[in-house]
CSV table of C-alpha atoms in Angstrom, one decimal:
chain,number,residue,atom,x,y,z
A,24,UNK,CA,70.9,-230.2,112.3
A,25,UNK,CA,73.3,-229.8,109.5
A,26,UNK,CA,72.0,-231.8,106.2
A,27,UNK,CA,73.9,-235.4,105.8
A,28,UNK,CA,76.8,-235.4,103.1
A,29,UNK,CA,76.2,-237.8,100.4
A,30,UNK,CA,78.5,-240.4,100.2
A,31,UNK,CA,80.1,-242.8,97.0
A,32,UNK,CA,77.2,-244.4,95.2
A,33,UNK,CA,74.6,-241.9,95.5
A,34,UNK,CA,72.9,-240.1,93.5
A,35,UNK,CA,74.4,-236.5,93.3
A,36,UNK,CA,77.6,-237.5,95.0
A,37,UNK,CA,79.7,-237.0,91.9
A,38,UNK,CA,78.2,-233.9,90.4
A,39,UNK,CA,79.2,-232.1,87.2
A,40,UNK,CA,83.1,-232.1,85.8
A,41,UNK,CA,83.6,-235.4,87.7
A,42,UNK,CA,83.9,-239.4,85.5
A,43,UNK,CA,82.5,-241.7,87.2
A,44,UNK,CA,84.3,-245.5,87.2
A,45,UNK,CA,81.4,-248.1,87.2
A,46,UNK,CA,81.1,-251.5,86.4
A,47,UNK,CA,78.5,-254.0,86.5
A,48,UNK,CA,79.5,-257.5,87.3
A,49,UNK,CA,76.4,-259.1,86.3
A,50,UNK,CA,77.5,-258.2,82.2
A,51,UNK,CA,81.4,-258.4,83.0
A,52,UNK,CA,81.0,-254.6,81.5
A,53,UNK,CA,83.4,-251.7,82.9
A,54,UNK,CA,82.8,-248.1,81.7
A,55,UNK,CA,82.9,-244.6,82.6
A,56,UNK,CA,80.1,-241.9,82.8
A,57,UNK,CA,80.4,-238.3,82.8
A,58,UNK,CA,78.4,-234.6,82.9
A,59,UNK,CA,80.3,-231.6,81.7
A,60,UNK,CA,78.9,-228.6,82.8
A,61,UNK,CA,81.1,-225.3,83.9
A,62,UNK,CA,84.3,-226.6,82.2
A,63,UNK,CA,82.5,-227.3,78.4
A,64,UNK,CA,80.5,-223.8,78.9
A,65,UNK,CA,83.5,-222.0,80.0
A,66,UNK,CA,85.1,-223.5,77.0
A,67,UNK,CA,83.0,-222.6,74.8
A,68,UNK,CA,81.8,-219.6,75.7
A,69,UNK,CA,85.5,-218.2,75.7
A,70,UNK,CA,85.4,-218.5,71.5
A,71,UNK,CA,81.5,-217.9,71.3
A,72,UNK,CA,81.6,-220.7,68.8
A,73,UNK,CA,78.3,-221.0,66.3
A,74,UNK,CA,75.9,-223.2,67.8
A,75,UNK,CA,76.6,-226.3,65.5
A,76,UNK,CA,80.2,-226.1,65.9
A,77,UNK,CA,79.7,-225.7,69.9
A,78,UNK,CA,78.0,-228.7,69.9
A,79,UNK,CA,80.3,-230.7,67.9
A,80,UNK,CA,83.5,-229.7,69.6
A,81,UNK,CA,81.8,-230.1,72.8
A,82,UNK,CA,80.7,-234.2,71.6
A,83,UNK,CA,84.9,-234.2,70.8
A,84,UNK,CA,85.4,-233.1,74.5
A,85,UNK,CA,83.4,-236.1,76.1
A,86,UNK,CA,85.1,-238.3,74.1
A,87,UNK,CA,88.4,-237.4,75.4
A,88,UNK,CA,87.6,-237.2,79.0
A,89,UNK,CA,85.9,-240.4,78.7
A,90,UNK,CA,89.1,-242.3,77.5
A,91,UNK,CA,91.4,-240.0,79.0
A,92,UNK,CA,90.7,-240.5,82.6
A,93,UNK,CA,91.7,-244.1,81.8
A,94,UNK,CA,95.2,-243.9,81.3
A,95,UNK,CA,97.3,-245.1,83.9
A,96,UNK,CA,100.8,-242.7,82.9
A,97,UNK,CA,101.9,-238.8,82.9
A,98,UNK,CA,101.5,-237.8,79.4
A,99,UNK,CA,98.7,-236.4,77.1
A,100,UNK,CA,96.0,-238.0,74.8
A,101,UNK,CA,94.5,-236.1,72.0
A,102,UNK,CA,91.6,-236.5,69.8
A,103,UNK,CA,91.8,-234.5,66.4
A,104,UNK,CA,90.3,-234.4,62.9
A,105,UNK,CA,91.1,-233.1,59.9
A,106,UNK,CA,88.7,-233.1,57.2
A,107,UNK,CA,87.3,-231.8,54.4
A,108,UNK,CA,84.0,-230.0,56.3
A,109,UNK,CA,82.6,-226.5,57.5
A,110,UNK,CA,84.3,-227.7,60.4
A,111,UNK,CA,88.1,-228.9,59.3
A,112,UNK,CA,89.9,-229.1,61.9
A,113,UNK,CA,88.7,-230.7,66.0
A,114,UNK,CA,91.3,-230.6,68.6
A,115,UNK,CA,91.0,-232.0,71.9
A,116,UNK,CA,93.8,-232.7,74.4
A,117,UNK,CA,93.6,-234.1,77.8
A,118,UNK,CA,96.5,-233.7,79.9
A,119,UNK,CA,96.5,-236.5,82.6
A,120,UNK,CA,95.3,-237.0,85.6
A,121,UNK,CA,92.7,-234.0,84.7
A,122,UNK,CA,93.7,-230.6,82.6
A,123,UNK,CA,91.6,-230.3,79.5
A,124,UNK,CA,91.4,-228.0,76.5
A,125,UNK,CA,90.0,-227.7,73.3
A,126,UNK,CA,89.4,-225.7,70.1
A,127,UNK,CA,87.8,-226.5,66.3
A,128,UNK,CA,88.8,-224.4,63.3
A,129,UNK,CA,85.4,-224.0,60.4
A,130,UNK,CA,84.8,-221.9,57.5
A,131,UNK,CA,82.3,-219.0,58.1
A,132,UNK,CA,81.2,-219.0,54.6
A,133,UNK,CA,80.7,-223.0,54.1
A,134,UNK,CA,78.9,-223.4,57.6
A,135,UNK,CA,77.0,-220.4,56.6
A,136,UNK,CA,75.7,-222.6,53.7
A,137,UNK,CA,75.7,-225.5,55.7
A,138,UNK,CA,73.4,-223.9,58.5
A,139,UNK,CA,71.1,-223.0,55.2
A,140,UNK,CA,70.5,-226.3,53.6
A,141,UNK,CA,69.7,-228.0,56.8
A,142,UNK,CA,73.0,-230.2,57.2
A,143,UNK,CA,74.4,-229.4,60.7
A,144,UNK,CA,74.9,-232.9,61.6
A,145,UNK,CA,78.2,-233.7,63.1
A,146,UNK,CA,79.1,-236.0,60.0
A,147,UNK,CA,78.4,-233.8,57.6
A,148,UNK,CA,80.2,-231.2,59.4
A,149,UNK,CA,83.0,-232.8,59.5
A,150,UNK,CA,82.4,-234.2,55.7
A,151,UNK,CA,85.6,-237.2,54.9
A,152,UNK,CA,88.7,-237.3,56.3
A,153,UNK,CA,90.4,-239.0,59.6
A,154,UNK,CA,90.1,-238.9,63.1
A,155,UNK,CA,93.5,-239.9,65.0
A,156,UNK,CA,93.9,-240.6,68.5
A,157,UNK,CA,97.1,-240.1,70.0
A,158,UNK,CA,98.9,-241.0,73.2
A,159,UNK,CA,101.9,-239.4,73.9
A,160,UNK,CA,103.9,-240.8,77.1
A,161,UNK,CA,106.8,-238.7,77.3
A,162,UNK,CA,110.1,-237.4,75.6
A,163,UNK,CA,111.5,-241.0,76.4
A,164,UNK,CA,108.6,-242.9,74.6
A,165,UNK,CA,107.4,-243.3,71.1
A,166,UNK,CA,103.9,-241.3,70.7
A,167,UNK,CA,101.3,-243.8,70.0
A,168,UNK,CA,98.7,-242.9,66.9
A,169,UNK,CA,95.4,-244.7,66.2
A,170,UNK,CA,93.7,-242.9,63.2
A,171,UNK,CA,90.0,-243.6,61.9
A,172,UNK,CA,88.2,-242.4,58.4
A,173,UNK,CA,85.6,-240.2,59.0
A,174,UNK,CA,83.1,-241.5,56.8
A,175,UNK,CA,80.0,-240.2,57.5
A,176,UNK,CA,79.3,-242.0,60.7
A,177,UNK,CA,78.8,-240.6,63.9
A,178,UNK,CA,81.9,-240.1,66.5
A,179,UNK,CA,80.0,-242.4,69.0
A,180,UNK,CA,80.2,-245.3,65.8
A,181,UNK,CA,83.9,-243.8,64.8
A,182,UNK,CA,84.9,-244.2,68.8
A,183,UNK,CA,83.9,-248.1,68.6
A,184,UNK,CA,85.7,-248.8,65.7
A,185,UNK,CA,89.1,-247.4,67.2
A,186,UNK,CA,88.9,-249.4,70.2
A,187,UNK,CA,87.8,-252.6,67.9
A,188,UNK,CA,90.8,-251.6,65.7
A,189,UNK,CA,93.4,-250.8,68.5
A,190,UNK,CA,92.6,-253.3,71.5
A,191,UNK,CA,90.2,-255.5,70.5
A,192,UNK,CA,87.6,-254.3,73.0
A,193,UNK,CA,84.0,-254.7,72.3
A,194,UNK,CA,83.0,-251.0,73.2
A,195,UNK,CA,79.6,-248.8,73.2
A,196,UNK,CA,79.4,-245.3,73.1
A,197,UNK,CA,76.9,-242.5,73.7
A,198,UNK,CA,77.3,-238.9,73.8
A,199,UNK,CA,75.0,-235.9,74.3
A,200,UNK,CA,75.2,-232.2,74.0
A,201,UNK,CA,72.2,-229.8,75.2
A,202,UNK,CA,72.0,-226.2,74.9
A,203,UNK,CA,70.2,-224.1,77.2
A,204,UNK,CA,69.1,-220.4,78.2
A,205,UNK,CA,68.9,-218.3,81.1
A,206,UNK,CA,69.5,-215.6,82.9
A,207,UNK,CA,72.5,-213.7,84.5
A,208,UNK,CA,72.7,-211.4,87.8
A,209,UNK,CA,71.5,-208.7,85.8
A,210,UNK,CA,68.6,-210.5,84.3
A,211,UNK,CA,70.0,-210.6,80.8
A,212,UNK,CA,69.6,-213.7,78.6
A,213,UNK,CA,72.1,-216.2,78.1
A,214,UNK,CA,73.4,-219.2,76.5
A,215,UNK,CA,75.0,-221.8,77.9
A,216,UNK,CA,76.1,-225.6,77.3
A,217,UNK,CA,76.4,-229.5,78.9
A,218,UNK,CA,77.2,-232.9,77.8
A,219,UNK,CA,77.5,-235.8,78.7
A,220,UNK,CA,78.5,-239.3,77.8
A,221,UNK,CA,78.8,-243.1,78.9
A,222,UNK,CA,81.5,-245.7,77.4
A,223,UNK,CA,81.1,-249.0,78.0
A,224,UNK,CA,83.3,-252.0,77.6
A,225,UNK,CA,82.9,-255.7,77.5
A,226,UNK,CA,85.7,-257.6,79.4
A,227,UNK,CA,85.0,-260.7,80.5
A,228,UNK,CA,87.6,-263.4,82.4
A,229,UNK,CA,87.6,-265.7,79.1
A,230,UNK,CA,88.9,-263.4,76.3
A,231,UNK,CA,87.3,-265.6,73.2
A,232,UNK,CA,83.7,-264.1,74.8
A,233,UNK,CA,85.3,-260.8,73.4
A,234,UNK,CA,85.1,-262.3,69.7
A,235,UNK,CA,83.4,-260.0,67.4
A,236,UNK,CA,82.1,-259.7,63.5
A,237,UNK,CA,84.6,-259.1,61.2
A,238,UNK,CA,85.0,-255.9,59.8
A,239,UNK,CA,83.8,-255.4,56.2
A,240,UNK,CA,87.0,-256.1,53.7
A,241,UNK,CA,86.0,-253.6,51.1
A,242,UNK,CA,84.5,-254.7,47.3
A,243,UNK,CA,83.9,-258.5,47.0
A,244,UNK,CA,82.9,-259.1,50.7
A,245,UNK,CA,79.4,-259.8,50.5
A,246,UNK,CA,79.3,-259.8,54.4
A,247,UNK,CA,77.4,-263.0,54.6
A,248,UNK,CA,78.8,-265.0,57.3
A,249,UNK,CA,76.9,-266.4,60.7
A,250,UNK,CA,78.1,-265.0,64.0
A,251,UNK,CA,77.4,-265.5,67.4
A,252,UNK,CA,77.6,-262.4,69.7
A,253,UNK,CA,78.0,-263.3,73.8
A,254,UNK,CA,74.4,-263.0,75.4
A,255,UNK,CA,76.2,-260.4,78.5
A,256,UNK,CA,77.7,-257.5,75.6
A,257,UNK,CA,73.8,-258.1,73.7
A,258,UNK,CA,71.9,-257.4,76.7
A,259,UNK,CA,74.4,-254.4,77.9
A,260,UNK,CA,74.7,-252.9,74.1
A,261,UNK,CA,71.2,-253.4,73.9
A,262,UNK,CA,71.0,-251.5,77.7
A,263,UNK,CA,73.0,-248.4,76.9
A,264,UNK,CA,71.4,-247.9,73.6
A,265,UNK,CA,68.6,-246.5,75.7
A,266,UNK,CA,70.4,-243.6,76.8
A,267,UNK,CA,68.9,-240.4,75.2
A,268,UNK,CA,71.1,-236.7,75.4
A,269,UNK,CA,68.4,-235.8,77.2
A,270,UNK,CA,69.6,-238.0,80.1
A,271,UNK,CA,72.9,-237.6,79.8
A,272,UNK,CA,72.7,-234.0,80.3
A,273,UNK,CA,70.5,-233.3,82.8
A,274,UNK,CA,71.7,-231.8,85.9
A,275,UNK,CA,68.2,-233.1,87.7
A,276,UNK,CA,69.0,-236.9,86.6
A,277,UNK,CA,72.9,-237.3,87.5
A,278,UNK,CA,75.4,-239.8,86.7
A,279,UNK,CA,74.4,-242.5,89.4
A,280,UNK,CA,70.7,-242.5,89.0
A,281,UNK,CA,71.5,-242.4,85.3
A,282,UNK,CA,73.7,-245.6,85.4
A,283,UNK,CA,71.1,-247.0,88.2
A,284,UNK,CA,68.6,-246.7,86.1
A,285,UNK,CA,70.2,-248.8,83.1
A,286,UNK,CA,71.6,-251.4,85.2
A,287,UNK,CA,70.7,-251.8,88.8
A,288,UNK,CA,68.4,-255.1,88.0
A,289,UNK,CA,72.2,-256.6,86.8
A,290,UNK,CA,74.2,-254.8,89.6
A,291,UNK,CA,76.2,-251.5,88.9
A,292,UNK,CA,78.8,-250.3,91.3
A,293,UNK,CA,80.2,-247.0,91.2
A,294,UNK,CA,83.9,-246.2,92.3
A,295,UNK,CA,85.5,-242.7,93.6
A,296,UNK,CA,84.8,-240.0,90.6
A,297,UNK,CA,88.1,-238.0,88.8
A,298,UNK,CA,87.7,-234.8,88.2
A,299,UNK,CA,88.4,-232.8,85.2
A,300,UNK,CA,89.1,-229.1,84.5
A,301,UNK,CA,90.0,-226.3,81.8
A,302,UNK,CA,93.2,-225.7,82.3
A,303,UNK,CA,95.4,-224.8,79.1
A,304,UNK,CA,99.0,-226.1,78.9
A,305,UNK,CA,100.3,-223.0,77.5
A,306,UNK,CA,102.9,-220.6,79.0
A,307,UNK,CA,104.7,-217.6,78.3
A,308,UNK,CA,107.9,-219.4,78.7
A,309,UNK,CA,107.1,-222.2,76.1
A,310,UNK,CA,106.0,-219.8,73.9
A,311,UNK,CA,108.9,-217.7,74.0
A,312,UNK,CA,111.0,-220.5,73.0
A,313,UNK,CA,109.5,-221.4,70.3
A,314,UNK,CA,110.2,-217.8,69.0
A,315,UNK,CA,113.5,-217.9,69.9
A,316,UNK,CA,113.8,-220.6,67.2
A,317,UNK,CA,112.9,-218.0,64.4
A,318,UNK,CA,115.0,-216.6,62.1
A,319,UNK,CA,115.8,-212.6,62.1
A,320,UNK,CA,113.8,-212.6,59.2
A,321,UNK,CA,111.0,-214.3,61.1
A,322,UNK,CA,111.2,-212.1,63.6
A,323,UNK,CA,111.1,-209.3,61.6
A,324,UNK,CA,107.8,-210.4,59.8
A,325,UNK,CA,105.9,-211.2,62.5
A,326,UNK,CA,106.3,-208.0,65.1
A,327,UNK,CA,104.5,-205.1,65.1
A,328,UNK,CA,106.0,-201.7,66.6
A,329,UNK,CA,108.7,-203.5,67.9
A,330,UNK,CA,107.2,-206.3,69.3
A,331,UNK,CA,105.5,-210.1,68.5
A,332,UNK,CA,101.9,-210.6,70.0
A,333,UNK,CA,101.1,-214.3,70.4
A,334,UNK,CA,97.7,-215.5,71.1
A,335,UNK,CA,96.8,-219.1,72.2
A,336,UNK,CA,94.0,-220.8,70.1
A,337,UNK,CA,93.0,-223.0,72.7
A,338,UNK,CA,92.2,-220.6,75.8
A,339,UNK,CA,92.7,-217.2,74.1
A,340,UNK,CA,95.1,-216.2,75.8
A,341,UNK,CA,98.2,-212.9,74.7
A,342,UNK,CA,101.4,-212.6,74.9
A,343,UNK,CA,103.3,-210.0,73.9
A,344,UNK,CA,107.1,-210.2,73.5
A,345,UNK,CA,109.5,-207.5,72.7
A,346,UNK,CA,111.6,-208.3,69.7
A,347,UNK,CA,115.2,-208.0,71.5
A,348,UNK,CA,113.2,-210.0,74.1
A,349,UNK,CA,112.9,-212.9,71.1
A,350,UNK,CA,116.4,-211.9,70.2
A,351,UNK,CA,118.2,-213.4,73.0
A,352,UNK,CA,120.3,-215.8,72.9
């Protein structure tokens, strides 16, 4: 007898690459949960990044899934920093419903030092500098930009603050990354990645339950004022601050006994999972027009025995143009 498919709701069903929708009634909380596995390690692997950059770009990519499976439009959502770090430059853009990609930009030399004195943290890094979140609908609508200082805090803490800043949401945040070894067909070792990540949000029917501390107003604001928090957001901040990498990674645990495991005593239900793939937006068409709006000089600068070789940051991919190709009108 053939073994029984699993169905919506349990454990396994949704597997790796897939967000899972869930919300727990009992807290008036709505989130999504995720496991990367082939599409972060493909991604990855394909720039053979240094270990502390993999696993920062890879915390970048969770991020971006997570809130970018929640848009409701045909557009793209990016996450990106620029700061003054080993690392400099993060870029993450999800292409709804599903098509992600990803690269980071560091300095061999300062990471290099970094690595030496022990400070591979993401803060530090990233060091100061901004993290913007933009949403881009379309040629016929204005793009959208929400940007954050990167000061030191963690992109789980940095992801909180945006949605406090842009929509008023009370929201948690946990991501994980885990690196692992093994072997290939031919018995030789390898490394490989996952993460994972939850968000969670507090949206009850009465909006003033969403009320929340002020945010600190710079010098003179002593910060001493008395406030209230709704008992539900407590219990479920208080709930997902449980959640280890460890569990957010492992293939064996799985996003449904995961989120059973935080919340089943208040009542979680899980909805249909999205999936979520590498998949570069890049093209030898679009590239080619954006040469075509070179200059002669340009043109002449940037070939090389008679033609222009173009290779994509994001998913490594070369194109090579001939220069009366470019020349075209």
């Amino acid at each position: 007898m053939a073994d029984k498919a699993t169905e919506l709701g349990e454990f396994g069903f949704a597997g790796d690459d897939r967000v899972v929708p869930f919300q727990v009634e009992g807290l008036d909380v709505r989130g999504r949960a995720v496991q990367l596995g082939p599409l972060v390690n493909t991604i990855l692997a394909r720039h053979d990044y240094p270990a502390p950059v993999a696993r920062l770009l890879a915390e970048a990519m969770v991020l971006t899934v997570l809130i970018g499976t929640s848009l409701k439009f045909q557009g793209k959502f990016t996450v990106q920093t620029k700061s003054n770090g080993p690392v400099d430059l993060l870029v993450v853009d999800f292409s709804t419903p599903e098509d992600v990609r990803a690269y980071a930009r560091f300095d061999e030399d300062a990471l290099k030092t970094a690595v030496e004195e022990d400070r591979t943290s993401p803060e530090a890094l990233l060091g100061e500098g901004v993290l913007a979140f933009t949403i881009d609908q379309g040629s016929f609508m204005q793009p959208y930009q929400g940007i954050v200082p990167l000061d030191g805090t963690s992109l789980e803490e940095i992801a909180g603050v945006y949605f406090r800043q842009s929509e008023q949401i009370p929201t948690r945040v946990r991501l994980g990354v885990a690196e692992f070894f093994d072997r290939d067909e031919e018995g030789h070792p390898r490394r490989g990645w996952r993460a994972g990540g939850l968000i969670a949000q507090f949206l009850p029917e009465a909006p003033e339950r969403m009320r929340q501390p002020d945010l600190h107003g710079g010098d003179g604001d002593d910060g001493e004022y008395v406030f209230s928090e709704d008992d539900a957001w407590s219990e479920a901040q208080v709930l997902v601050d449980t959640v280890d990498a460890d569990e957010l990674t492992d293939p064996q645990i799985g996003i449904e006994r995961l989120l059973f495991r935080l919340f089943h005593e208040r009542g979680v239900r899980v909805y249909q999972p999205q999936p979520v793939f590498d998949r570069c937006s890049c093209s030898r068409e679009k590239i080619k027009g954006v040469l075509k709006s070179f200059s002669d000089e340009e043109i002449e600068e940037s070939q090389e025995d008679g033609a222009i070789t173009v290779t994509c940051e994001f998913c490594s991919t070369t194109y090579r143009y001939e220069a009366a190709e470019v020349r075209e009108v």
